Short mmCIF file of the C-alpha atoms (twelve columns), coordinates in Angstrom:
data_MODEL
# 
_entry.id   MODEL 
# 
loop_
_atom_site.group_PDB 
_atom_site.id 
_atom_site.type_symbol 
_atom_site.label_atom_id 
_atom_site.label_alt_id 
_atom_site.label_comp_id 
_atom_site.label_asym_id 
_atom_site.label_seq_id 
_atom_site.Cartn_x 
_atom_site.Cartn_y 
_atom_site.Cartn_z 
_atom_site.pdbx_PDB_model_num 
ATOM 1   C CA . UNK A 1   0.000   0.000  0.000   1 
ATOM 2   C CA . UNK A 2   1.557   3.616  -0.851  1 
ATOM 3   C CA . UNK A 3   2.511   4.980  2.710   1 
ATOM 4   C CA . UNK A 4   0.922   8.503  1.842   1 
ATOM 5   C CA . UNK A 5   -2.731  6.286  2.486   1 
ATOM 6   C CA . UNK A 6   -1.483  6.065  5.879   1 
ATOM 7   C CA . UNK A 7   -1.934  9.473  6.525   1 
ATOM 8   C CA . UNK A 8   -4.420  11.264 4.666   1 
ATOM 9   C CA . UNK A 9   -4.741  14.800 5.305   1 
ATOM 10  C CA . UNK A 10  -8.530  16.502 4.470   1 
ATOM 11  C CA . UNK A 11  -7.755  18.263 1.359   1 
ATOM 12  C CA . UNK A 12  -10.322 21.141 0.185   1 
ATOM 13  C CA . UNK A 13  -10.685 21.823 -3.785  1 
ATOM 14  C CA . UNK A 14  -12.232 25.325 -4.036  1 
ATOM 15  C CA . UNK A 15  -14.380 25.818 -7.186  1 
ATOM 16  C CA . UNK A 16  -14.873 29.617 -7.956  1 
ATOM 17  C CA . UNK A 17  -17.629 30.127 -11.061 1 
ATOM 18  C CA . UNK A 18  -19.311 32.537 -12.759 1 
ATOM 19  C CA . UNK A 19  -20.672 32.764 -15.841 1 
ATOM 20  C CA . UNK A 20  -19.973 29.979 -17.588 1 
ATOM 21  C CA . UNK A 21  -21.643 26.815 -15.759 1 
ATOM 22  C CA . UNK A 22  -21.082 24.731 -19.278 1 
ATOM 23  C CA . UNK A 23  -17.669 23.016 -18.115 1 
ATOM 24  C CA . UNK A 24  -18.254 22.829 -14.736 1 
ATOM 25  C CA . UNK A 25  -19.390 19.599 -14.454 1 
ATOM 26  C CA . UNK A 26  -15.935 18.620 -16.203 1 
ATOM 27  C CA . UNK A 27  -14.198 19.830 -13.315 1 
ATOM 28  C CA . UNK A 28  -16.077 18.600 -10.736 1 
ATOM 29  C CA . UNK A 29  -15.280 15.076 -12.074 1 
ATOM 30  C CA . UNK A 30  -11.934 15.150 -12.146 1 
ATOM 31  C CA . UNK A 31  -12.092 16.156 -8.230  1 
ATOM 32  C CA . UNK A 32  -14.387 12.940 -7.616  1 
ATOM 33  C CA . UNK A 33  -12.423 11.067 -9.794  1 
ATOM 34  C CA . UNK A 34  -8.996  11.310 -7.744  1 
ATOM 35  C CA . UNK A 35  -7.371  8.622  -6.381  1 
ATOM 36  C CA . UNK A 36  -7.279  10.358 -3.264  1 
ATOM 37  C CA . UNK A 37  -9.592  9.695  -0.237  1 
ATOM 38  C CA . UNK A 38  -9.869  12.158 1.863   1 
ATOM 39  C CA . UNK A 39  -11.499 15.451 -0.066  1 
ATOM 40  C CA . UNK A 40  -13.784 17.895 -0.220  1 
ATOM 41  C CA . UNK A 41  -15.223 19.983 -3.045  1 
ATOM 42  C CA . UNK A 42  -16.461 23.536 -2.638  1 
ATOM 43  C CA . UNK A 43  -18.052 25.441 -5.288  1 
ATOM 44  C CA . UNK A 44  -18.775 29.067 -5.314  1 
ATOM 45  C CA . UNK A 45  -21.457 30.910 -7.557  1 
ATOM 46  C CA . UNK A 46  -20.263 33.792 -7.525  1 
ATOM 47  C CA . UNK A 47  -23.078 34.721 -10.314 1 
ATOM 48  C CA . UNK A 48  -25.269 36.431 -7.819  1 
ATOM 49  C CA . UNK A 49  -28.300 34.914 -5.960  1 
ATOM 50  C CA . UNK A 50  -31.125 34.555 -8.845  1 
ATOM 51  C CA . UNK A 51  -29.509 35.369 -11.392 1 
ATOM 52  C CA . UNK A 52  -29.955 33.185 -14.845 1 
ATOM 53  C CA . UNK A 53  -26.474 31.590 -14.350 1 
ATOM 54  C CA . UNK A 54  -26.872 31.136 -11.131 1 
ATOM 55  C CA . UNK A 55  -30.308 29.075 -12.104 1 
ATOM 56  C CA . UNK A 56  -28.659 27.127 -14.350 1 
ATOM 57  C CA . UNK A 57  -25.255 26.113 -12.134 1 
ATOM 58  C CA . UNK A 58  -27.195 25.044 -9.561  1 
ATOM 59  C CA . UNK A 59  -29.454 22.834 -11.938 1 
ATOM 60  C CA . UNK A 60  -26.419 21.250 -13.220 1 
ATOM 61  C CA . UNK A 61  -25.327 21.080 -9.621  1 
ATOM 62  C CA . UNK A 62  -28.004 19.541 -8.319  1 
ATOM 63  C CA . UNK A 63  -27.064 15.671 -8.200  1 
ATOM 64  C CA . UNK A 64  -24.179 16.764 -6.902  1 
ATOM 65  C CA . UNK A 65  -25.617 18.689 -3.827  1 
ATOM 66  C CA . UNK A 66  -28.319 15.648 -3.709  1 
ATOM 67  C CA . UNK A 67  -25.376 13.135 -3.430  1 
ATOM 68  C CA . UNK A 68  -23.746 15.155 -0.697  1 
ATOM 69  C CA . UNK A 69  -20.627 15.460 -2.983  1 
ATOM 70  C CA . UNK A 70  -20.044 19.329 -3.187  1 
ATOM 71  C CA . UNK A 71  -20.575 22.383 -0.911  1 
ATOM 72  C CA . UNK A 72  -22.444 24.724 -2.751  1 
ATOM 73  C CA . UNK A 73  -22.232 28.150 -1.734  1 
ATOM 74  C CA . UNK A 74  -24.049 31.058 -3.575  1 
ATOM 75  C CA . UNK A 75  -22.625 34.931 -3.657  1 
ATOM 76  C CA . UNK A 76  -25.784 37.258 -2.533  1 
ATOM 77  C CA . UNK A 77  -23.928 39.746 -5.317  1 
ATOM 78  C CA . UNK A 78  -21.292 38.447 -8.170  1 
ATOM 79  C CA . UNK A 79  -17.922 39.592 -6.219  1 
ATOM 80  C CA . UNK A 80  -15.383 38.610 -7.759  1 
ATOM 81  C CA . UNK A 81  -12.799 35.391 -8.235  1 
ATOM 82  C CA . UNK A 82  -10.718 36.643 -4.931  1 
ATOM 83  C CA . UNK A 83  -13.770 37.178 -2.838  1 
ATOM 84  C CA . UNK A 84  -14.887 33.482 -4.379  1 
ATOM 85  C CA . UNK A 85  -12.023 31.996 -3.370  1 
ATOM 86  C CA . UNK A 86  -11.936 33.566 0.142   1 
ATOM 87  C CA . UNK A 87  -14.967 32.125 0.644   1 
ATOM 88  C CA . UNK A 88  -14.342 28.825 -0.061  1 
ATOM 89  C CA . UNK A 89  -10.793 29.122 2.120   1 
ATOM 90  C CA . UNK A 90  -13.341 30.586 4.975   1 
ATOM 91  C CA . UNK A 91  -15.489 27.477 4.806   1 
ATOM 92  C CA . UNK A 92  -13.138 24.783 3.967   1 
ATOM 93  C CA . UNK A 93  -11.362 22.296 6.418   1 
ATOM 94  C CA . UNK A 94  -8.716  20.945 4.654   1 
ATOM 95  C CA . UNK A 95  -4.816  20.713 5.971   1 
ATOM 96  C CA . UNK A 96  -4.336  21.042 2.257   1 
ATOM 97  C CA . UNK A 97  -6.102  23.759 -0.263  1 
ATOM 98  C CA . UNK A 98  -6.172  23.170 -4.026  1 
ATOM 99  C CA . UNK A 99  -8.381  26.324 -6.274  1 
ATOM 100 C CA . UNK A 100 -9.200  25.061 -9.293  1 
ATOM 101 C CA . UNK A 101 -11.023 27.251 -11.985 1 
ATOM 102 C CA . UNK A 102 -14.366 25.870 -13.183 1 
ATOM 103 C CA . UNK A 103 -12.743 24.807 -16.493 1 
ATOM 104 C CA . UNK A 104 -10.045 23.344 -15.579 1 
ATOM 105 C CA . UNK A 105 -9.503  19.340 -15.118 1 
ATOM 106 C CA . UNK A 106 -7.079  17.548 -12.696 1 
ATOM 107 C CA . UNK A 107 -4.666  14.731 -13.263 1 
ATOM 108 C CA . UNK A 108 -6.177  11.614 -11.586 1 
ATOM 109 C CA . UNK A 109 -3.419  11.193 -9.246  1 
ATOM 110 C CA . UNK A 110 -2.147  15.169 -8.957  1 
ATOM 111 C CA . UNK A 111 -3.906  15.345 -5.272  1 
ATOM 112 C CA . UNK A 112 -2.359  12.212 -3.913  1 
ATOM 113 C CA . UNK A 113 1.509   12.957 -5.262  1 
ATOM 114 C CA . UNK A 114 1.178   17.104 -4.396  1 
ATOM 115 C CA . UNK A 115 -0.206  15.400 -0.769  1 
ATOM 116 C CA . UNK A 116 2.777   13.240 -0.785  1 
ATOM 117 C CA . UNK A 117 5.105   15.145 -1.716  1 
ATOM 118 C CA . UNK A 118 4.518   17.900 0.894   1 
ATOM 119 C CA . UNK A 119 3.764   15.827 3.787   1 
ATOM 120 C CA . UNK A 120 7.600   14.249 3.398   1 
ATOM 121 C CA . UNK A 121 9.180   17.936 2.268   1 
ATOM 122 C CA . UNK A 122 7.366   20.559 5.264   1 
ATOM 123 C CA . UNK A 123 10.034  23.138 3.910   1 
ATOM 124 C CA . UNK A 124 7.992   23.719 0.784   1 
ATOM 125 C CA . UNK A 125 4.692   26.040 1.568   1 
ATOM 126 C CA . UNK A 126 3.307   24.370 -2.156  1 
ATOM 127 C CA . UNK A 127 3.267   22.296 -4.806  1 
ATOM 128 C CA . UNK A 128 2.698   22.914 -8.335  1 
ATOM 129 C CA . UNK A 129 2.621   20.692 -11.910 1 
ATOM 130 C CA . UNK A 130 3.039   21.021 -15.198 1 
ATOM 131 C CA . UNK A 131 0.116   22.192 -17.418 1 
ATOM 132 C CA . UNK A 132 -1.367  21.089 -20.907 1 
ATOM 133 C CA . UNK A 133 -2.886  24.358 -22.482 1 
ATOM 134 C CA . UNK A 134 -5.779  23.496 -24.784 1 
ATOM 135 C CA . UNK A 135 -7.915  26.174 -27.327 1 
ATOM 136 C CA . UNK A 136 -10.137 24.401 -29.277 1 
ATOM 137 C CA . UNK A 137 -8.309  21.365 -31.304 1 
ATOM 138 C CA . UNK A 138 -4.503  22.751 -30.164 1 
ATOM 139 C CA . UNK A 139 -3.021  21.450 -27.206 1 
ATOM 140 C CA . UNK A 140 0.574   23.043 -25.818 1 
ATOM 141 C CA . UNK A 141 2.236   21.176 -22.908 1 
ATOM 142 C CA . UNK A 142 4.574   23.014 -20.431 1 
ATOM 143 C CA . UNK A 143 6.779   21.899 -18.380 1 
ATOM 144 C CA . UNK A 144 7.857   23.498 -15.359 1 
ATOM 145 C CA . UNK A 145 11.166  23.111 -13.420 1 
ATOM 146 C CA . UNK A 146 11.823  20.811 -10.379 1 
ATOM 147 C CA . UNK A 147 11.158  23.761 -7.701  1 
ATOM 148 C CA . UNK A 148 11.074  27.458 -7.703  1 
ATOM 149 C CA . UNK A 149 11.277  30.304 -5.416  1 
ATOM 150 C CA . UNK A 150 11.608  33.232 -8.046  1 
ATOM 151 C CA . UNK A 151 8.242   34.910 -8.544  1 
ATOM 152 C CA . UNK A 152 9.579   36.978 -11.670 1 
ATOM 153 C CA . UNK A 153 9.903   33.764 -13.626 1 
ATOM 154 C CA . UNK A 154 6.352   33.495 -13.432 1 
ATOM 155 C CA . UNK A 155 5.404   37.000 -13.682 1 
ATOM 156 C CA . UNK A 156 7.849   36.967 -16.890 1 
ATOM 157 C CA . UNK A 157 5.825   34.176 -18.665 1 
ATOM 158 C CA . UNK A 158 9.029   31.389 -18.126 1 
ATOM 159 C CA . UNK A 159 7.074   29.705 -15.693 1 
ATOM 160 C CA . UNK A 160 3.148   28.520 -15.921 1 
ATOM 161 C CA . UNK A 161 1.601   27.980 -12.348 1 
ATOM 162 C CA . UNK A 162 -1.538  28.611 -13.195 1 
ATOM 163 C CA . UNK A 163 -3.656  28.648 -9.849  1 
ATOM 164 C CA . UNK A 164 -5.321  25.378 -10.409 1 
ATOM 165 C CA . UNK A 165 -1.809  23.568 -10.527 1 
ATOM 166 C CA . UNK A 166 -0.545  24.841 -7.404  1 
ATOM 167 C CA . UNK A 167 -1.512  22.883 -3.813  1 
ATOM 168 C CA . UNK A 168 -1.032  24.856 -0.745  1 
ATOM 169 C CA . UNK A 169 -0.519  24.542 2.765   1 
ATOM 170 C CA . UNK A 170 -3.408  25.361 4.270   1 
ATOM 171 C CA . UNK A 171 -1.602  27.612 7.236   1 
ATOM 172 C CA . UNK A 172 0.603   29.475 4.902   1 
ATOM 173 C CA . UNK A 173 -3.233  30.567 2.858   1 
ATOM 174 C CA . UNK A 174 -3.779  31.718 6.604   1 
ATOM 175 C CA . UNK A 175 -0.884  33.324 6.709   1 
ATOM 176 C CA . UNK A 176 -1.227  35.344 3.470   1 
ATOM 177 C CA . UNK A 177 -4.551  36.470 4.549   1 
ATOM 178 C CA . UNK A 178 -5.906  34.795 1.360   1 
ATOM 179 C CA . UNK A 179 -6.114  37.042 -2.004  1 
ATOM 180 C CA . UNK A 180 -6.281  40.918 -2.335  1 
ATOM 181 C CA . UNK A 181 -10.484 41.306 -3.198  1 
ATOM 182 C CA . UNK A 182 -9.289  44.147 -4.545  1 
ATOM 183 C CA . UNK A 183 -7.728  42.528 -7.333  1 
ATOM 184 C CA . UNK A 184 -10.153 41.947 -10.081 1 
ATOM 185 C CA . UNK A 185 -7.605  39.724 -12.640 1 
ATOM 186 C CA . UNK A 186 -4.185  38.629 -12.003 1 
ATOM 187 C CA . UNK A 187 -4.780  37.200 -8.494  1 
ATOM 188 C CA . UNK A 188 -2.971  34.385 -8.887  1 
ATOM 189 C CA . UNK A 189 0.064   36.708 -9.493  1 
ATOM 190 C CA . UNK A 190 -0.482  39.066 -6.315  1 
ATOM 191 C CA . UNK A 191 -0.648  36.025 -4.512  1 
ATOM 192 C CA . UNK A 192 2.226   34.390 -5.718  1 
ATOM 193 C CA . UNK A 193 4.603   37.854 -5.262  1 
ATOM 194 C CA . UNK A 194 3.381   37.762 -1.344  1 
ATOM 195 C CA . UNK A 195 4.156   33.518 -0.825  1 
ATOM 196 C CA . UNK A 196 7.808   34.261 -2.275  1 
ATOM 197 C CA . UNK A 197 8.559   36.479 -0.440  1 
ATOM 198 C CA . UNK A 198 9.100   33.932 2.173   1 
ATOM 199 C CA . UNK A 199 8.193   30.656 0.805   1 
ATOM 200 C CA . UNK A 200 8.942   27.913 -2.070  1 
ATOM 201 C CA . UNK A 201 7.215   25.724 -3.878  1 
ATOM 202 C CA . UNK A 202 8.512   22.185 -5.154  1 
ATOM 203 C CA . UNK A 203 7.052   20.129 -8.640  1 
ATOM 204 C CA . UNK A 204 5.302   16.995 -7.538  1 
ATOM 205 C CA . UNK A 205 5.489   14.138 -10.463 1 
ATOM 206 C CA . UNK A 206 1.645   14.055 -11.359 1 
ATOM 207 C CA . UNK A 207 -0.377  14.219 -14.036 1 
ATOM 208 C CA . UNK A 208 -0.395  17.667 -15.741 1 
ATOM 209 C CA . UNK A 209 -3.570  19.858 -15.067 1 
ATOM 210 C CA . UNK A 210 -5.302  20.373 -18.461 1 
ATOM 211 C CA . UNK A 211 -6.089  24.105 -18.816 1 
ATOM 212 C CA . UNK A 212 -8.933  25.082 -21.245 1 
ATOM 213 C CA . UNK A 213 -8.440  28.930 -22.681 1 
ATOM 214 C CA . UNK A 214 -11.789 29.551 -23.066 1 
ATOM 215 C CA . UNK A 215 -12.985 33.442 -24.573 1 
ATOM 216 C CA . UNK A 216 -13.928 35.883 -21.381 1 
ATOM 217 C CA . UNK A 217 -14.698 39.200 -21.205 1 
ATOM 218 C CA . UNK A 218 -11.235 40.466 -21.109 1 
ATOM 219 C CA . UNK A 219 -9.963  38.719 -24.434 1 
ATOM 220 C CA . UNK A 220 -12.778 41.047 -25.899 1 
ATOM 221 C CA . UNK A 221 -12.187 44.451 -24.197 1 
ATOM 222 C CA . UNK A 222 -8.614  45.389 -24.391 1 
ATOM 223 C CA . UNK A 223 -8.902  48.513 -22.264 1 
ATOM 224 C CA . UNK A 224 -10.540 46.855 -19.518 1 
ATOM 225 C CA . UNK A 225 -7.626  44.359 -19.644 1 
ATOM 226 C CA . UNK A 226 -5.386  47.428 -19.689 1 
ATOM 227 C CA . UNK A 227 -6.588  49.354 -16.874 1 
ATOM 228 C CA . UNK A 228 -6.632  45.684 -14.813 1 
ATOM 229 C CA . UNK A 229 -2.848  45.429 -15.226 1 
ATOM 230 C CA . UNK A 230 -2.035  48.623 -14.914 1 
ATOM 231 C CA . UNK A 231 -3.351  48.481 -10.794 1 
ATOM 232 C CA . UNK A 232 -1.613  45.203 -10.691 1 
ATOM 233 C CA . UNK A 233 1.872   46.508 -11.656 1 
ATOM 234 C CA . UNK A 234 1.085   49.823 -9.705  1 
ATOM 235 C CA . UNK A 235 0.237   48.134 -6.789  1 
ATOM 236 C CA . UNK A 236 3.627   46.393 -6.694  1 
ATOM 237 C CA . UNK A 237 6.159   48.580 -8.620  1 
ATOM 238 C CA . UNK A 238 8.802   49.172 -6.185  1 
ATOM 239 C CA . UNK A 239 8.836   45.350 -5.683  1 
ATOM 240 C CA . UNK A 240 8.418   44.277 -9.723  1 
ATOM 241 C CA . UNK A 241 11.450  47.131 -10.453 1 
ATOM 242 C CA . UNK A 242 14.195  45.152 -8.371  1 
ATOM 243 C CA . UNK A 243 13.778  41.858 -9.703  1 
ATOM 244 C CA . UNK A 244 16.300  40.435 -12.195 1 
ATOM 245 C CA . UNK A 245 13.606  39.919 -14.750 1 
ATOM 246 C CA . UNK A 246 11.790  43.036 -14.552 1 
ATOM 247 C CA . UNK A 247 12.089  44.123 -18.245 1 
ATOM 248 C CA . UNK A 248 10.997  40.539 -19.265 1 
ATOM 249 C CA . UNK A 249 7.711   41.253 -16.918 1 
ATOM 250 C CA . UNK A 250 6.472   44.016 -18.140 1 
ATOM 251 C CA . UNK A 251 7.227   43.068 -22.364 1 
ATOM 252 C CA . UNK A 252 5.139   39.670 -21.774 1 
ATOM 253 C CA . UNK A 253 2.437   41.391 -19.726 1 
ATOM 254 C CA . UNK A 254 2.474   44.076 -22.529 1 
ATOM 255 C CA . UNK A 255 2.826   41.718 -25.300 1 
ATOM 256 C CA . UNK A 256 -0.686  39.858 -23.874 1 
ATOM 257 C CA . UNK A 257 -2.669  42.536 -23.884 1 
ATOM 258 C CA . UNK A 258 -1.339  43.802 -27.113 1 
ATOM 259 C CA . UNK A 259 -2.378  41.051 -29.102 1 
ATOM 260 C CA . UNK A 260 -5.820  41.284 -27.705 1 
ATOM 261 C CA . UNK A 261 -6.093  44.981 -29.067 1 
ATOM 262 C CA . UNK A 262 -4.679  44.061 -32.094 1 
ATOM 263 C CA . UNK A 263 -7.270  41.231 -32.420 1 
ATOM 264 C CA . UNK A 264 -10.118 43.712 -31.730 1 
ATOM 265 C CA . UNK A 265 -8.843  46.130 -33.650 1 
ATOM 266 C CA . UNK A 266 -7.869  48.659 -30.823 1 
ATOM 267 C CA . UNK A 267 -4.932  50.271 -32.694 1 
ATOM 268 C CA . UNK A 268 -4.932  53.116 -29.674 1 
ATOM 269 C CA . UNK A 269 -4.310  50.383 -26.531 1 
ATOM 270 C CA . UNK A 270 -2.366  48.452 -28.893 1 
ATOM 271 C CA . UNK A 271 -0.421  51.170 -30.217 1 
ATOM 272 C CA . UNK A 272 0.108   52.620 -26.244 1 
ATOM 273 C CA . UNK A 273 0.927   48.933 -25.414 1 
ATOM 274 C CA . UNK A 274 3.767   48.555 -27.960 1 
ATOM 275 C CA . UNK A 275 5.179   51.571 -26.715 1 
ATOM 276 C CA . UNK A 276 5.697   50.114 -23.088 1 
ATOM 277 C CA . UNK A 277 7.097   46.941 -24.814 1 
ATOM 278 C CA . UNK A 278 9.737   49.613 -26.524 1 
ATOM 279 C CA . UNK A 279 10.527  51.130 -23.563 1 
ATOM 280 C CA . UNK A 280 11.868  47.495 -22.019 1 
ATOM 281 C CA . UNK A 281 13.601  46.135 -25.284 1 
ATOM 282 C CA . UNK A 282 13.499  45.140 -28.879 1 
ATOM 283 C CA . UNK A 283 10.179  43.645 -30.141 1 
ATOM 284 C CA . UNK A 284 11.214  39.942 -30.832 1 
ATOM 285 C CA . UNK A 285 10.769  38.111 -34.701 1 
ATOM 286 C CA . UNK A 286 8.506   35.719 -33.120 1 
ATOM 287 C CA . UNK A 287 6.464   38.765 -31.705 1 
ATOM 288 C CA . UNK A 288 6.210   40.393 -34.830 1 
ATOM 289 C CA . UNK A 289 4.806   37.113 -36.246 1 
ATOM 290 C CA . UNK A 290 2.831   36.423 -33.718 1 
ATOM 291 C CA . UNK A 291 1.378   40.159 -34.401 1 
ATOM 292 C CA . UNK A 292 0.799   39.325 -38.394 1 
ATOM 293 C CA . UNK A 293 -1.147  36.171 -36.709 1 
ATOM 294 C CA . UNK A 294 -3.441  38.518 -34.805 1 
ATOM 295 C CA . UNK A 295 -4.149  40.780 -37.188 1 
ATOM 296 C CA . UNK A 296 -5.625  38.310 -40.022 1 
ATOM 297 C CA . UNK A 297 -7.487  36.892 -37.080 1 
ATOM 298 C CA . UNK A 298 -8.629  40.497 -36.410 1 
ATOM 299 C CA . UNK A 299 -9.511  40.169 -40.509 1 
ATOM 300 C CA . UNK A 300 -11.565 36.966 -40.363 1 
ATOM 301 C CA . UNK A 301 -13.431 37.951 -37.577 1 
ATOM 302 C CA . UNK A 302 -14.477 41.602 -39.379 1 
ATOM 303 C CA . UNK A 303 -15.347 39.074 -42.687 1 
ATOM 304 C CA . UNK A 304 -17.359 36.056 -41.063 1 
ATOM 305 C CA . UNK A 305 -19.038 36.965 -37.960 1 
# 
């Protein structure tokens, strides 16, 4: 028998959603499906009490709830993912905390080897895996490297811990206060910049978590995505400005949004956004490809829907 079934920790999988209940389901499964024991699953509608989406989650929900395998916990107001997640934390009892986002899927076995991985090294505060990014029929798997303690890798692109690959202690969550509400996108980052300060995380040897890039709201409004950044970099400037790889930070947190303008055909956010790319570097070949890319997508979109 593997030794980490001799001591099995409560962990807590915290399931933030809002509008769009269609994968859910998906994700839900591959928390029951684990081939870990001891878990719970929380999921939090943070759609707003009545609304339509929050009708239809908790109809796909419902068997769920009826089987006693989720928490369901319903947002009076839609919040936000921080406050969702804070939530969860605040109602969860595991030693262990995993967030997953509502379309995301877990490796079979990523609870069990994160679990046993921390529970033999306590001088890691998390563990993380490696990802498989899917849109549509393309799939891109990344690999991450053995541990890490450098936040700027991350914030630079080099690294992919996506939230719903990372397992956390449950005390150092407590210790961290949880995530900034404030923070409307790029939570996962203002979290991470606060754990490294003082902590590490290790890479466990599980199954990759499949992320699914779905559209949202921000891969259609550019400025919105903008303005979102902008407070995120603001917020931690004096920090992001003495890190080894702070021109790297700010031309692939540029670059992102700039192909979203470009795609949308908001030359003047695109246009500003180039200039901050400027200001930290040379605009790479592969960039400028990438660009071309964008901009007959921008083309086929304006001819064919």
């Amino acid at each position: 028998m593997n030794s980490i079934y001799l001591r099995t920790p409560l962990v807590s999988i915290i399931i933030p959603t809002y509008a769009r209940p269609t994968n859910l389901c998906r994700a839900i499964n591959s928390c029951i499906n684990q081939d870990y024991p001891q878990i719970e699953i929380i999921v939090v509608d943070d759609n707003g009490e009545g609304s339509n989406f929050q009708k239809e989650t908790f109809s796909l929900l419902k068997k769920y709830i009826d089987n006693n395998q989720i928490i369901y916990i319903v947002h009076k107001d839609n919040r936000n993912g921080s406050a969702a997640r804070n939530t969860g934390f605040k109602k969860s009892k595991g030693k262990y905390i995993n967030y997953l986002d509502d379309d995301d899927v877990l490796g079979h076995d990523k609870i069990s080897k994160q679990v046993e991985i921390l529970e033999k090294k306590i001088e890691y505060g998390a563990s993380y895996s490696d990802s498989v990014f899917i849109k549509g029929k393309r799939s891109k798997f990344i690999k991450n490297p053995p541990e890490t303690r450098r936040v700027d890798l991350i914030l630079a692109g080099q690294n992919f811990l996506n939230t719903s690959t990372v397992l956390f202690r449950r005390d150092i969550i407590l210790e961290l206060n949880g995530f900034d509400e404030r923070f409307n996108r790029h939570q996962d980052y203002e979290l991470y910049i606060r754990f490294f300060r003082n902590h590490k995380m290790i890479k466990s040897n599980c199954l990759p978590v499949y992320k699914y890039q779905s559209k949202n709201i921000i891969s259609n409004n550019p400025q919105k995505a903008l303005d979102y950044l902008q407070f995120f970099l603001s917020a931690f400037d004096d920090e992001i400005s003495k890190f080894p790889l702070k021109k790297q930070i700010y031309s692939y947190q540029y670059g992102y949004i700039s192909s979203i303008a470009l795609i949308n055909k908001d030359y003047k956010t695109f246009k500003y956004c180039i200039s901050k790319i400027r200001k930290n570097g040379k605009i790479s070949i592969k960039q400028y490809c990438y660009y071309i890319y964008c901009f007959i997508i921008s083309i086929y979109n304006s001819l064919f829907h």
